Short mmCIF file of N, CA and C in Angstrom, two decimals:
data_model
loop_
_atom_site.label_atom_id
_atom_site.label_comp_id
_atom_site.label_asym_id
_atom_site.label_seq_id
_atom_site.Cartn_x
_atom_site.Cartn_y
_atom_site.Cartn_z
N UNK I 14 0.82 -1.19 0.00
CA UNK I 14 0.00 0.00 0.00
C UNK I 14 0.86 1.26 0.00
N UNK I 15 2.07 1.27 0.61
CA UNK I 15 2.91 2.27 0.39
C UNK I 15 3.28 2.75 -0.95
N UNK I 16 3.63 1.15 -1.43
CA UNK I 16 3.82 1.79 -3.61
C UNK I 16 3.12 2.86 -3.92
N UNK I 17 2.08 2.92 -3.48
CA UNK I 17 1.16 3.82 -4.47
C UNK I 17 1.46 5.12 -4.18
N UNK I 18 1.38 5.50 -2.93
CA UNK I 18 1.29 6.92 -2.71
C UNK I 18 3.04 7.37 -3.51
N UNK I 19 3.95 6.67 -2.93
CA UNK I 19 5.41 6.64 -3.42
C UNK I 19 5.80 6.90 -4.73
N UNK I 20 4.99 6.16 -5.47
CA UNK I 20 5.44 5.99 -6.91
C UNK I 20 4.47 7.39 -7.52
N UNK I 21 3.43 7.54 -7.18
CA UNK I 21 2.54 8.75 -7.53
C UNK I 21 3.04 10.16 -7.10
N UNK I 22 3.92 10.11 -5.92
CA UNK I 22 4.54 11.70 -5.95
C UNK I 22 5.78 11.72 -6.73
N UNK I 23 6.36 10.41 -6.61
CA UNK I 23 7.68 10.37 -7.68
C UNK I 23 7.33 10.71 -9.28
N UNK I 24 6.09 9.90 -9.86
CA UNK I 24 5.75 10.67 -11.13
C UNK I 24 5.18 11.76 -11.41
N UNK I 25 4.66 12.64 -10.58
CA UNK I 25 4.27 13.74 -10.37
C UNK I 25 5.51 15.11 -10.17
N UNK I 26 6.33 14.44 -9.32
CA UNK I 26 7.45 15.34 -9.11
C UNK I 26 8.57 15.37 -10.15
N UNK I 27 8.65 14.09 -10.58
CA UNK I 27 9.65 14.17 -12.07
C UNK I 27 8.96 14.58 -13.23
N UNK I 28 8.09 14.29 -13.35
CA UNK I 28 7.67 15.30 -14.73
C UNK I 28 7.03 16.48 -14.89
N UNK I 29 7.69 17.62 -13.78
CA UNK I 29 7.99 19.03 -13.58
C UNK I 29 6.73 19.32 -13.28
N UNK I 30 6.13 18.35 -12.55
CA UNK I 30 4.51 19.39 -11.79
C UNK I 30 4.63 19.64 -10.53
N UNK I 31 4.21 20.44 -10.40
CA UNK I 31 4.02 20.78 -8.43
C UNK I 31 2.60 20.13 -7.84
N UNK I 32 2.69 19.58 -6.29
CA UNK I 32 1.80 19.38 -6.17
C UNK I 32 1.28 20.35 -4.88
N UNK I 33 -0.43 20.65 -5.15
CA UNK I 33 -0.70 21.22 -4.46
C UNK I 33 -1.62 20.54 -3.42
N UNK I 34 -1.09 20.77 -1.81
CA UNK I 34 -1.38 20.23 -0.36
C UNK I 34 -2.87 20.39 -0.15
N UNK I 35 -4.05 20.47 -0.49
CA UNK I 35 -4.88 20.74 0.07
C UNK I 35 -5.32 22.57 0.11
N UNK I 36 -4.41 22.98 -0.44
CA UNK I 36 -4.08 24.62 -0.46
C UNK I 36 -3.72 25.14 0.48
N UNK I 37 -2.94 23.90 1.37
CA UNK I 37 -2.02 24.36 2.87
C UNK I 37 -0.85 24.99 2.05
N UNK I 38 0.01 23.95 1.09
CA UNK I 38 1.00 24.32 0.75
C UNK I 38 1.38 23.67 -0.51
N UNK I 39 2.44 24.19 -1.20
CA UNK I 39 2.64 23.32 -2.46
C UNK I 39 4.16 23.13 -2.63
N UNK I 40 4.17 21.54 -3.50
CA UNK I 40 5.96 20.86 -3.16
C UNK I 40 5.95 20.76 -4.88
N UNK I 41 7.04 21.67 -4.64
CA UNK I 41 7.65 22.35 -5.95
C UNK I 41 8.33 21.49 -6.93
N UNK I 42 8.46 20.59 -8.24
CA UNK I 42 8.76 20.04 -8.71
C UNK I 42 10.99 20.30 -8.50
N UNK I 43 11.60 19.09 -7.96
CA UNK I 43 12.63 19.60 -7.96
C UNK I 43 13.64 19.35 -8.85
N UNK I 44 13.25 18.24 -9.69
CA UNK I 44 14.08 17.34 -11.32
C UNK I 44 13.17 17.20 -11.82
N UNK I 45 13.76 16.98 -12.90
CA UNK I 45 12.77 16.49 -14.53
C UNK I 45 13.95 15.46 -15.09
N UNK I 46 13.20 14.40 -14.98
CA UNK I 46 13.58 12.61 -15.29
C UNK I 46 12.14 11.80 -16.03
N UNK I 47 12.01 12.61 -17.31
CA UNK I 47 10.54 11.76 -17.68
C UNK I 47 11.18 10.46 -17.75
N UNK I 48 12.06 10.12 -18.12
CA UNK I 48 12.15 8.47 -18.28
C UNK I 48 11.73 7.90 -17.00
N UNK I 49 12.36 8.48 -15.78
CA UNK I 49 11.92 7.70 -14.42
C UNK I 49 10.53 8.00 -13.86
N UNK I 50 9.93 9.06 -14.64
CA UNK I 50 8.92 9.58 -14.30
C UNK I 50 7.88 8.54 -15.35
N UNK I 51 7.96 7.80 -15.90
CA UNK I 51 7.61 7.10 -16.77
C UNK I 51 7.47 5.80 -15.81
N UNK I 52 8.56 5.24 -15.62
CA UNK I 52 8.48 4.29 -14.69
C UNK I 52 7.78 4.02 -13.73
N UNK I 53 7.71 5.12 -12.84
CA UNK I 53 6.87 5.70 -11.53
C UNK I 53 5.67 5.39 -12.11
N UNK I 54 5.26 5.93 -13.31
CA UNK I 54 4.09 5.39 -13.59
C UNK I 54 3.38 4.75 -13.90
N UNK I 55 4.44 3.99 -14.81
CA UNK I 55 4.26 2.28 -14.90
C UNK I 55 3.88 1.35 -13.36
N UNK I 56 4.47 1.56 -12.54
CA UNK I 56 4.74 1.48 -11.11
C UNK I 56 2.84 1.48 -10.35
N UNK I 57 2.84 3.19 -10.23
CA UNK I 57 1.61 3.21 -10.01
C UNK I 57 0.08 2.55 -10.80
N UNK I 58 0.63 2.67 -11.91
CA UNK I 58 -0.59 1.57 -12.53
C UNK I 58 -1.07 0.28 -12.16
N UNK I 59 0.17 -0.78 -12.03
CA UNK I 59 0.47 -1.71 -11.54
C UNK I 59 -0.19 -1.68 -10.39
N UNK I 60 0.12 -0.93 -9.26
CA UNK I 60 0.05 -1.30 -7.97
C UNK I 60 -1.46 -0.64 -7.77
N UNK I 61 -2.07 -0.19 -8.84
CA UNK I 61 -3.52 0.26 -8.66
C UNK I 61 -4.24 -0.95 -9.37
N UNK I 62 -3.87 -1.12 -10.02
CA UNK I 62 -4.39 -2.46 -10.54
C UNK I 62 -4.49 -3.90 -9.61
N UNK I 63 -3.57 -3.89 -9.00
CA UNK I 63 -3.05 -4.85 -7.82
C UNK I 63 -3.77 -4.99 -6.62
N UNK I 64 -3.65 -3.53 -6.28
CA UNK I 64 -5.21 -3.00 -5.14
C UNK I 64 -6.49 -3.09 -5.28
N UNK I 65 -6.70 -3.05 -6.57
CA UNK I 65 -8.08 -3.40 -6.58
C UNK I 65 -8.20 -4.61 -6.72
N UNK I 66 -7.65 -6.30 -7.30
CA UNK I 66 -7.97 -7.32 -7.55
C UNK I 66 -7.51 -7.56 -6.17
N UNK I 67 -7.15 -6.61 -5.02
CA UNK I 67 -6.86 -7.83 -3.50
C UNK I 67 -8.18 -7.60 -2.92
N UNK I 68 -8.79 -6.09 -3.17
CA UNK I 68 -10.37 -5.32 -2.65
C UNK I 68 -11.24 -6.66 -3.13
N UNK I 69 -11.02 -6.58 -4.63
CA UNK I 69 -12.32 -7.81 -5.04
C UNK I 69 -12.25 -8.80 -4.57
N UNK I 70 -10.79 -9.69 -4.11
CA UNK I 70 -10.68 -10.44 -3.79
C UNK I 70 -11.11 -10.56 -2.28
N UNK I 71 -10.99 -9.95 -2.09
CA UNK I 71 -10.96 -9.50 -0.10
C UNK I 71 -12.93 -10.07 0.01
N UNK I 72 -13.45 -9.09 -0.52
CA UNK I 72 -15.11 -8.88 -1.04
C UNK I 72 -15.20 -10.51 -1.48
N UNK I 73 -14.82 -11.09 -2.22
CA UNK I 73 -15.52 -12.30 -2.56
C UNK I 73 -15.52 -13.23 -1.72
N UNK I 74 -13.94 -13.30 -1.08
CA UNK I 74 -13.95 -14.49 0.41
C UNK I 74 -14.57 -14.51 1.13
N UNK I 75 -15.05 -13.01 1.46
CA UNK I 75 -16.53 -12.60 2.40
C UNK I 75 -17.71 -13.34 1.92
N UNK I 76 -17.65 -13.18 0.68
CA UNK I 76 -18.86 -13.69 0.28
C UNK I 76 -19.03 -15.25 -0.07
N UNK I 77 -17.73 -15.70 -0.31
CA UNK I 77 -17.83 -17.05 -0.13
C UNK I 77 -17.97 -18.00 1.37
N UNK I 78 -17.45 -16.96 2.34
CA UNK I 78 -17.79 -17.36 3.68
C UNK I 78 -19.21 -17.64 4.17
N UNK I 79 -19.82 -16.51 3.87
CA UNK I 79 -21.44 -16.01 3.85
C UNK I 79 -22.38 -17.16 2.75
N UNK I 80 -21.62 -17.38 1.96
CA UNK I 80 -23.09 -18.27 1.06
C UNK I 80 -22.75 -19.37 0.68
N UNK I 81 -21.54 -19.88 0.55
CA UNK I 81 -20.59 -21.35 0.94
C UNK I 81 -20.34 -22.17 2.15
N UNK I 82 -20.18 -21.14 2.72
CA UNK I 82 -19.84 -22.06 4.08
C UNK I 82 -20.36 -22.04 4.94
N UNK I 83 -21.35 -20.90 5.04
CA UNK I 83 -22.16 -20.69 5.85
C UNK I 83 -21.67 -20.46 7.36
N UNK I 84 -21.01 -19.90 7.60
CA UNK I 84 -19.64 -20.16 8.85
C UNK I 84 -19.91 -18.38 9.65
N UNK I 85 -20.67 -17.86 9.22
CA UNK I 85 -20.94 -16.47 10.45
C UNK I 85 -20.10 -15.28 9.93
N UNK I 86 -19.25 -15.37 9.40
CA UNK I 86 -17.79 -14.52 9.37
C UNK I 86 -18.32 -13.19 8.56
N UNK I 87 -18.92 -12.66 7.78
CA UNK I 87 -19.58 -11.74 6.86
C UNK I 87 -20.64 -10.88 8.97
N UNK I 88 -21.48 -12.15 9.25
CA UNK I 88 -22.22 -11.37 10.19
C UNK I 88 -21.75 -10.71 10.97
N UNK I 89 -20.23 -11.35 11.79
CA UNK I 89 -19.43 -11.03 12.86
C UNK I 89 -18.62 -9.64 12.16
N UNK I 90 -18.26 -9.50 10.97
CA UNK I 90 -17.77 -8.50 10.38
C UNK I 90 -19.38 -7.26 10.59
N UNK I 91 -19.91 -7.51 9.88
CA UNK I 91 -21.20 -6.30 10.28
C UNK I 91 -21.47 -5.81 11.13
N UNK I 92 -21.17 -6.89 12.49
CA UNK I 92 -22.04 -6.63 13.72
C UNK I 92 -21.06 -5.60 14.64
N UNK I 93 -19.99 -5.89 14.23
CA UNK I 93 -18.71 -5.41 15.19
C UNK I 93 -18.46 -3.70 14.83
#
């Protein structure tokens, strides 16, 4: 879960954009490396892609608990 945020300020910051904080403050682009800034984004794709098939995956075991096995685990998650 760290990749993401990591690799997303790294391609953001290498290919000369600034990012702006919320409009607390803004972090000023400090190199320009599109090739690595390329990467970074290869990077972040990946690991967004990755995040979501563990979410679906996460979501279906639930649901295979709940209507397969019948084993409580979906209820005990709700109830808590």
């Amino acid at each position: 879960m760290i990749l993401m945020p990591i690799s997303g300020f790294l391609m953001t910051i290498l290919s000369n954009h600034h990012i702006d904080f919320y409009g607390l403050f803004t972090i000023q682009s400090f190199a320009q490396d599109l090739q690595f800034a390329k990467i970074c984004k290869k990077i972040h794709q990946k690991a967004a892609l990755l995040f979501t098939a563990l979410i679906i995956l996460h979501i279906l075991a639930a649901f295979y608990h709940h209507f397969i096995r019948k084993d409580n685990v979906l209820k005990r998650m709700w109830n808590s």
